[in-house]
Coordinates of C-alpha atoms in Angstrom, one line a residue:
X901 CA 28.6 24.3 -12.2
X902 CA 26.6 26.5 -10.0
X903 CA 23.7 24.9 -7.6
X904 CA 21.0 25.1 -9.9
X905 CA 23.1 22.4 -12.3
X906 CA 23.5 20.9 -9.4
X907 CA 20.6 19.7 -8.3
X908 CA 19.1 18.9 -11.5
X909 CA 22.3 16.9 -12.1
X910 CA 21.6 15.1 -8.4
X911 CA 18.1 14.8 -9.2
X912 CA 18.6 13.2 -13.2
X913 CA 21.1 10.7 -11.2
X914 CA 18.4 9.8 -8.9
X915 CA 15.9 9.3 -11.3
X916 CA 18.4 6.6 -13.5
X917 CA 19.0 5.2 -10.4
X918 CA 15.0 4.5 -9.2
X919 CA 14.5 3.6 -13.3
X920 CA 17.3 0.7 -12.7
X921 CA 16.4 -0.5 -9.6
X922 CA 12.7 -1.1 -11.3
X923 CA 14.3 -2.9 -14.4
X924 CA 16.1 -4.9 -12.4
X925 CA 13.7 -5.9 -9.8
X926 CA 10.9 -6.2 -12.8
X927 CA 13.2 -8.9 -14.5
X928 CA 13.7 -10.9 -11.0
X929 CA 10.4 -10.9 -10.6
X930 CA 9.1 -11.6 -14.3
X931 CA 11.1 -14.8 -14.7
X932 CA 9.3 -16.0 -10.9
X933 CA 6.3 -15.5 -12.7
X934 CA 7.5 -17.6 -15.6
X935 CA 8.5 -20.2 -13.3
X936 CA 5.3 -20.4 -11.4
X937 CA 3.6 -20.5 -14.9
X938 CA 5.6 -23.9 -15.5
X939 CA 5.4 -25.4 -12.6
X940 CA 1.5 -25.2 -12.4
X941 CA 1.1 -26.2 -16.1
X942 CA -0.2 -23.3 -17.3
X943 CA 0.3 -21.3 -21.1
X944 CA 2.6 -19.1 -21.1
X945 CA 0.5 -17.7 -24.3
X946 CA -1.2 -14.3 -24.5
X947 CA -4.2 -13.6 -22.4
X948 CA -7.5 -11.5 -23.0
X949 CA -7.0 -8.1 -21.9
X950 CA -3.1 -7.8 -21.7
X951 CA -2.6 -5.7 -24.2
X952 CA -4.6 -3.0 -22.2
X953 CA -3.2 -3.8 -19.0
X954 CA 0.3 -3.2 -20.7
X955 CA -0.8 -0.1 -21.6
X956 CA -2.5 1.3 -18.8
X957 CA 0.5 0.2 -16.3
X958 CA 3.1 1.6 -18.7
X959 CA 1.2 4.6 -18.2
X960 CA 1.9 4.8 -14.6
X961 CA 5.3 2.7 -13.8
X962 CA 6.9 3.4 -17.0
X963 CA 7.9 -0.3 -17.6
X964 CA 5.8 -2.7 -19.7
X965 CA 5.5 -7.0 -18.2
X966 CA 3.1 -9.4 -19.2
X967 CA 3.8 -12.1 -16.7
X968 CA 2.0 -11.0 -13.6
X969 CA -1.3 -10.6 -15.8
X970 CA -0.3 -13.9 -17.4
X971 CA 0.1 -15.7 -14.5
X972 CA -2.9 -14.1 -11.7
X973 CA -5.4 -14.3 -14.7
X974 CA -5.6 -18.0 -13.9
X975 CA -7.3 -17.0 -10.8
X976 CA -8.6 -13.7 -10.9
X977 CA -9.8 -13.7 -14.7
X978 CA -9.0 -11.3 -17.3
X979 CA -8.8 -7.9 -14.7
X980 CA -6.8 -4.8 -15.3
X981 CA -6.5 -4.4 -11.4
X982 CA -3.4 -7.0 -11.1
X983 CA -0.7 -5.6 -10.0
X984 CA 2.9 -7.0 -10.4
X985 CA 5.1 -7.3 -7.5
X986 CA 7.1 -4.7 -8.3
X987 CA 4.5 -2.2 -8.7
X988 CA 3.3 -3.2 -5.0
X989 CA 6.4 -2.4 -3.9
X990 CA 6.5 1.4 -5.7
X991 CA 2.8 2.0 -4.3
X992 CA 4.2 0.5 -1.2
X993 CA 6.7 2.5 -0.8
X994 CA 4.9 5.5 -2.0
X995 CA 1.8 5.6 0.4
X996 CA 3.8 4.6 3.3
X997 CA 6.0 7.5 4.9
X998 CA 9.4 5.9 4.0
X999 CA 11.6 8.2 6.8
X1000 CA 9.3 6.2 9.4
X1001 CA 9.5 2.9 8.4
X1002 CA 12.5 2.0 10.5
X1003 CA 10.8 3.1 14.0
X1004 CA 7.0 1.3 12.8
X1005 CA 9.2 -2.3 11.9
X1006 CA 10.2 -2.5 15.3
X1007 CA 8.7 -5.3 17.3
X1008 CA 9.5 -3.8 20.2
X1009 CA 7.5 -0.1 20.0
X1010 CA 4.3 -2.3 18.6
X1011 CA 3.1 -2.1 22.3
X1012 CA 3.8 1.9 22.2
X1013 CA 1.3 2.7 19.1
X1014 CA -1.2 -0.3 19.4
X1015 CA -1.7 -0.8 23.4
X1016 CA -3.6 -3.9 25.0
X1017 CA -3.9 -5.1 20.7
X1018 CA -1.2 -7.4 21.0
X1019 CA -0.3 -10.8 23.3
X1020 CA 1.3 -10.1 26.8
X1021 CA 5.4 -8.8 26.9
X1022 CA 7.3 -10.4 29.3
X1023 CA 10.4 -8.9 28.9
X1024 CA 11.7 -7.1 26.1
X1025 CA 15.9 -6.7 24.9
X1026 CA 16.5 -3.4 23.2
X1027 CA 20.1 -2.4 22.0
X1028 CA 21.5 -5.3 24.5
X1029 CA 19.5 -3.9 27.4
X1030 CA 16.7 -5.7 29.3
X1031 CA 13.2 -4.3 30.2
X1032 CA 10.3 -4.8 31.4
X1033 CA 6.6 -4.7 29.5
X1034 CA 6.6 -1.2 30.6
X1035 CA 9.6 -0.2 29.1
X1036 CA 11.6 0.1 32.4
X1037 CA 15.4 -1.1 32.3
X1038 CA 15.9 -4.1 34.4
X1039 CA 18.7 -6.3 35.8
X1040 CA 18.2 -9.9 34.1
X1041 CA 20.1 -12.6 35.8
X1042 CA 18.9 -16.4 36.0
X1043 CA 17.0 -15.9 39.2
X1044 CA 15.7 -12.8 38.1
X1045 CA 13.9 -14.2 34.8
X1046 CA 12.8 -17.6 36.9
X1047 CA 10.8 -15.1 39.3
X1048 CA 9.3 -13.4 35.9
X1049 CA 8.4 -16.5 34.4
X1050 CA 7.0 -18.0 37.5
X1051 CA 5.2 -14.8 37.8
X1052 CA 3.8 -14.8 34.0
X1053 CA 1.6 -17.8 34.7
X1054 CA 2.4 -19.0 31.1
X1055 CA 2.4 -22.6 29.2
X1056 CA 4.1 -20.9 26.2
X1057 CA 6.4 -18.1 25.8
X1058 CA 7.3 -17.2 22.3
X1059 CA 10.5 -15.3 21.7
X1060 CA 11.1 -13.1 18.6
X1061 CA 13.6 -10.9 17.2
X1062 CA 12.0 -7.5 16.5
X1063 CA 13.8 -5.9 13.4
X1064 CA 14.4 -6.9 9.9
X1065 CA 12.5 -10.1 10.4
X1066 CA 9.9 -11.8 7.8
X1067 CA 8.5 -15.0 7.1
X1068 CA 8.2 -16.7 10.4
X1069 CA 12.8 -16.1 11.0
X1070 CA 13.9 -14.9 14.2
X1071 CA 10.5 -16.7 16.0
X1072 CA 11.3 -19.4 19.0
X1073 CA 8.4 -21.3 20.6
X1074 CA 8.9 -22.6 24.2
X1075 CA 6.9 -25.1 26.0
X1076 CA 6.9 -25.2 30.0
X1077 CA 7.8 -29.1 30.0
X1078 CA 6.7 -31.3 33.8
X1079 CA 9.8 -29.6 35.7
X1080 CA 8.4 -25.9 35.1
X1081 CA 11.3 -25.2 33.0
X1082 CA 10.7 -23.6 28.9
X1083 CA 12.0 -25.7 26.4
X1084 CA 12.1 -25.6 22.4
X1085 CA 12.0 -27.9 20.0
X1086 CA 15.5 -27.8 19.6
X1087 CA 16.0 -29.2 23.1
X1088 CA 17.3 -24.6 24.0
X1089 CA 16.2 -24.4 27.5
X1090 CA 14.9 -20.2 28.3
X1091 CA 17.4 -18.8 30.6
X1092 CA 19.0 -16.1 30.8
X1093 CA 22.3 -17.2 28.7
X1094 CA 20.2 -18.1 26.0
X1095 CA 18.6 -14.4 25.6
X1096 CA 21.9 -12.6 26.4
X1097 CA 23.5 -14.5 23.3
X1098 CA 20.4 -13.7 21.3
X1099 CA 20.3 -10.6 18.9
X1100 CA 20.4 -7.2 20.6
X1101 CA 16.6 -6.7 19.8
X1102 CA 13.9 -9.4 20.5
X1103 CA 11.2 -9.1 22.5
X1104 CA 9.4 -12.3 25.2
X1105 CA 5.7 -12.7 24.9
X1106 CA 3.1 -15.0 26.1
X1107 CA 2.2 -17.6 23.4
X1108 CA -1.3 -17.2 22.2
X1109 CA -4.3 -19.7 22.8
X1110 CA -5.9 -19.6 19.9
X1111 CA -9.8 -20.0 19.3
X1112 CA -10.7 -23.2 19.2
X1113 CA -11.9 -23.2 15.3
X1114 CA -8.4 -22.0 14.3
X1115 CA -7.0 -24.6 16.3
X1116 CA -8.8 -27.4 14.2
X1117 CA -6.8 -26.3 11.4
X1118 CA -3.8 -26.9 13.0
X1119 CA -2.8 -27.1 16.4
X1120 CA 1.0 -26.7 16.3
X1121 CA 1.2 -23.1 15.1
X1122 CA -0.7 -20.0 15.7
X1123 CA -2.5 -19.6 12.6
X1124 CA -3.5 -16.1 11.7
X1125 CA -5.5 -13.9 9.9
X1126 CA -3.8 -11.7 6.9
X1127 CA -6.1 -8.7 6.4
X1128 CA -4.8 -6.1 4.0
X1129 CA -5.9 -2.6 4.8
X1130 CA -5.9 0.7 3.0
X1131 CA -6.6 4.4 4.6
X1132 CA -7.7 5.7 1.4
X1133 CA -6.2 9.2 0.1
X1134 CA -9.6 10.5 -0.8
X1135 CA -11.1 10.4 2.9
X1136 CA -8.7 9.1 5.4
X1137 CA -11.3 6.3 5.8
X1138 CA -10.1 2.4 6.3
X1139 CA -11.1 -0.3 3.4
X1140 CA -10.3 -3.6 3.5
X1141 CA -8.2 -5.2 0.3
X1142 CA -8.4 -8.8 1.3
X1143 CA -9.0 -11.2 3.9
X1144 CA -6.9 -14.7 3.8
X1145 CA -6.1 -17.3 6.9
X1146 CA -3.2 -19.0 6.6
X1147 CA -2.8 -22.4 8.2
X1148 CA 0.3 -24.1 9.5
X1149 CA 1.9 -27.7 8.4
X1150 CA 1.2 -29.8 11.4
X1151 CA 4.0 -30.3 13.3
X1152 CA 5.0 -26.6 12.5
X1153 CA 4.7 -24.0 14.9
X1154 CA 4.5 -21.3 12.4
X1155 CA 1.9 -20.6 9.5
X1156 CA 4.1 -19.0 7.1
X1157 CA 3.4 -20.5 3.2
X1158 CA 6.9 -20.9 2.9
X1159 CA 7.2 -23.0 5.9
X1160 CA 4.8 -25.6 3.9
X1161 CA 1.5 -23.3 5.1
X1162 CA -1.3 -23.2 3.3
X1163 CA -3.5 -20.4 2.7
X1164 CA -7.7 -19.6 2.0
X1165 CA -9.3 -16.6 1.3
X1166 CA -11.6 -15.5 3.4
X1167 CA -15.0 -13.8 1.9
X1168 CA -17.2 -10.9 2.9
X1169 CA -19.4 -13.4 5.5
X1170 CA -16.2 -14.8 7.1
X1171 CA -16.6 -18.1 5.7
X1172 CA -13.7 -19.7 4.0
X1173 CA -13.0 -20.9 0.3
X1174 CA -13.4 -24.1 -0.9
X1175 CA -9.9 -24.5 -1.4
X1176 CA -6.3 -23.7 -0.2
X1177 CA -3.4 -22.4 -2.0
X1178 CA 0.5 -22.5 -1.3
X1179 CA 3.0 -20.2 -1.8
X1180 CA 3.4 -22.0 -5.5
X1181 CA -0.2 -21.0 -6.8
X1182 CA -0.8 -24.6 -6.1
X1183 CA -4.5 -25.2 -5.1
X1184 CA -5.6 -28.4 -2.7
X1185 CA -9.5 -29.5 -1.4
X1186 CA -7.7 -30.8 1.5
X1187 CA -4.9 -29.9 4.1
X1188 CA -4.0 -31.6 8.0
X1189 CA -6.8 -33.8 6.5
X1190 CA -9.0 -30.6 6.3
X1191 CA -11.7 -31.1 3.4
X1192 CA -12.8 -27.3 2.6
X1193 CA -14.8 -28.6 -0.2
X1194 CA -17.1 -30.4 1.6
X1195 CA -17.0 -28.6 5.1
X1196 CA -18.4 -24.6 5.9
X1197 CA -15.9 -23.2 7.9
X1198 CA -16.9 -19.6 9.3
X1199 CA -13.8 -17.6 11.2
X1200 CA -15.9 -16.1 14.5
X1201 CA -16.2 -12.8 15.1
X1202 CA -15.8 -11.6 11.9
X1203 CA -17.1 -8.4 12.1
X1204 CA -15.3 -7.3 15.2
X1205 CA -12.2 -8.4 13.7
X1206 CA -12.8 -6.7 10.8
X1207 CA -13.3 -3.3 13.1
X1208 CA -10.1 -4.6 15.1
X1209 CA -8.1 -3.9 11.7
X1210 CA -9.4 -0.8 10.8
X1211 CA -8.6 0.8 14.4
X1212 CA -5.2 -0.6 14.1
X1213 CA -4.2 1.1 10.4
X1214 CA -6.4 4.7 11.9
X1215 CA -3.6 4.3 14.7
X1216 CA -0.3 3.9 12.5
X1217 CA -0.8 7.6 10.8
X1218 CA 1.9 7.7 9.0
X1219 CA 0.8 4.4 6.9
X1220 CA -1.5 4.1 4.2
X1221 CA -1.2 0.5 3.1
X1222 CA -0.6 -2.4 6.1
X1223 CA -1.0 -6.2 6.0
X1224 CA -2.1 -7.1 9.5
X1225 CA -1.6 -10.5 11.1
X1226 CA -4.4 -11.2 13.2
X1227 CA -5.3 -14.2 15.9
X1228 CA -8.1 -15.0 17.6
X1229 CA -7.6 -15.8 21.8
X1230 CA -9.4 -18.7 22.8
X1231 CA -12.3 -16.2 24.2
X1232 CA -12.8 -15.2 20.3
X1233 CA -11.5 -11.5 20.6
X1234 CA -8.8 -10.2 18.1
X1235 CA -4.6 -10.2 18.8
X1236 CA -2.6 -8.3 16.6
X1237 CA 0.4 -10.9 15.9
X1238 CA 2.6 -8.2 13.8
X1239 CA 1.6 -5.6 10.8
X1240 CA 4.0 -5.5 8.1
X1241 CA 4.5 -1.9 6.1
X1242 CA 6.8 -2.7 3.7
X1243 CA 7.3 -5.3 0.5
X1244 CA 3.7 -5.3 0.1
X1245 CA 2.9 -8.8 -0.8
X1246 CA 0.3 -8.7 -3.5
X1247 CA 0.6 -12.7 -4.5
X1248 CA -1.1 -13.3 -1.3
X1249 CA -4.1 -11.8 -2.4
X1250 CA -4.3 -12.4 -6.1
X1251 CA -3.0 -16.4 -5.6
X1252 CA -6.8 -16.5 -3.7
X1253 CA -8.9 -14.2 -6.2
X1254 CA -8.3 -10.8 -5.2
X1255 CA -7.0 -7.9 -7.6
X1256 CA -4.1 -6.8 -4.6
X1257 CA -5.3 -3.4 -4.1
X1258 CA -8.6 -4.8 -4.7
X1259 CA -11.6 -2.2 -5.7
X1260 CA -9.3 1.0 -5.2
X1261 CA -6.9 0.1 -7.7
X1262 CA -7.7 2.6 -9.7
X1263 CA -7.7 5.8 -7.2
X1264 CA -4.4 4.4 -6.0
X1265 CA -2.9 4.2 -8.9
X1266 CA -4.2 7.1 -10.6
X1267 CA -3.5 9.3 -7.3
X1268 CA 0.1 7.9 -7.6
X1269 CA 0.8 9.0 -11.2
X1270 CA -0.5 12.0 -10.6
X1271 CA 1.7 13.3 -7.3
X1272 CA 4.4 10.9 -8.0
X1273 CA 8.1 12.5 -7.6

């Protein structure tokens, strides 16, 4: 075989390969669907529209699923904009610069591309050496991270690992308890020993004090602000996809859904839904004894946190498609929490209303069949 045979026989290897990998990961995520389906009550019967959203997705993906319509139909009506999971993870993967993935999912660089965005850094641990908040290696012993401590002026210190983390894992919340010293719920006391045994990669931060309205929702967890952003391919400019808080289970001190969170969308005004949703497509007037039916809830500073998540996606430029976590600080200003670049979670979205790629769908998707590889 010379070269030429080669390569096309590499690149007609790679290609099976890709076409299996989207079988298989369509069929996982059909029979979710399904399930979600029963478990809410819902007909599993043929819906208005699907036999054009078949067809236009086949189109693009090459793969043909009824269940994603089927099932985010109940709550975004008949729409050719829904998108399956695994079609958020091909455009994912497609409009994000896959070779810099790795360094952008980092905890620990979040402070190199998005400074004075994000709470304080204490200390951080990269490869199984300490530093500072500037990045310079230091000598941590017990005495030496008492003085730091002391010196961070701090109720809570949260502690994270910083790579291939999702969901809320890897995150430790520490108290400073009557005798100045940090404890977690677990009864883990912050010292040195306890970091050094930790993985090779976490980071030490300040724990946020949240505005006072997101604390009424619940007061044991941070509870932030998923915003789902877009730097479009026609004119580099940011649009937002969709806007959702998610609320912690009280007594939880983190808001992920599949901790028992909750989520609402949040609309154009910054005032909340009527209703939550969990991770299930389960919808409740009430949660932590919150009525959203009967109350007006409005998320302050809307705008500027709007403007907060555009600047943060125009200063990532290899990434086209984020989901941002955002707080707000007691004083009301924006604090990036984490941005996630990869498994695009389009359920988020379409669970609350919202086509995932909202009203760009089409120049996404379009762009993506046409310059696809």
């Amino acid at each position: 075989m010379n070269f030429k045979q080669v390569y096309k026989l590499i690149n007609y290897i790679n290609k099976l390969i890709f076409k299996i990998k989207i079988i298989i990961g369509n069929y996982k995520y059909e029979k979710r669907e399904k399930n979600l389906l029963i478990k809410n009550n819902f007909s599993l019967k043929k819906e208005e529209g699907e036999d054009e959203y078949i067809d236009f997705y086949k189109s693009i993906f090459g793969f043909k699923s009824p269940w994603a319509y089927r099932l985010y139909s109940k709550y975004i009506g008949p729409n050719i904009s829904i998108l399956s999971q695994e079609g958020a993870f091909i455009i994912s993967d497609f409009l994000n610069e896959k070779k810099y993935i790795p360094l952008y999912q980092d905890k620990n660089l979040f402070d190199k591309f998005l400074p004075g965005m994000l709470p304080q850094t204490i200390i951080r641990k990269i490869d199984n050496h300490f530093y500072n908040d500037k990045y310079k290696k230091i000598d941590l012993n017990n005495s030496k991270l008492d003085e730091i401590l002391k010196e961070s002026n701090f109720e809570t210190i949260v502690v994270k690992e910083t790579i291939e983390t999702d969901s809320g894992r890897g995150v430790k919340i520490f108290n400073k308890n009557s005798n100045n010293i940090f404890i977690d719920k677990e009864l883990n006391i912050l010292d040195f020993n306890y970091l050094n045994n930790l993985s090779n990669d976490i980071i030490i931060q300040e724990g946020v004090k949240q505005h006072k309205v997101l604390s009424n929702l619940c007061k044991s967890s941070i509870n932030t602000i998923r915003i789902a952003t877009y730097k479009s391919i026609k004119d580099d400019e940011i649009k937002i996809l969709s806007s959702v808080i998610r609320i912690g289970h009280e007594g939880s001190p983190v808001d992920n859904l599949h901790q028992g969170g909750c989520m609402v969308r949040i609309n154009d005004d910054g005032k909340l839904n009527k209703y939550a949703v969990n991770q299930y497509g389960q919808k409740f007037l009430k949660h932590n004894n919150i009525d959203f039916e009967k109350q007006d809830i409005y998320i302050p500073n809307w705008n500027q946190i709007i403007s907060f998540a555009k600047k943060i996606n125009e200063l990532l430029p290899h990434l086209r498609l984020l989901q941002l976590d955002i707080s707000l600080n007691e004083n009301g200003n924006p604090i990036l929490i984490e941005f996630n670049c990869t498994g695009f979670s389009m359920w988020i979205s379409q669970f609350t209303g919202t086509p995932a790629l909202g009203e760009y769908t089409s120049e996404i998707l379009n762009y993506y069949k046409n310059n696809k590889k």
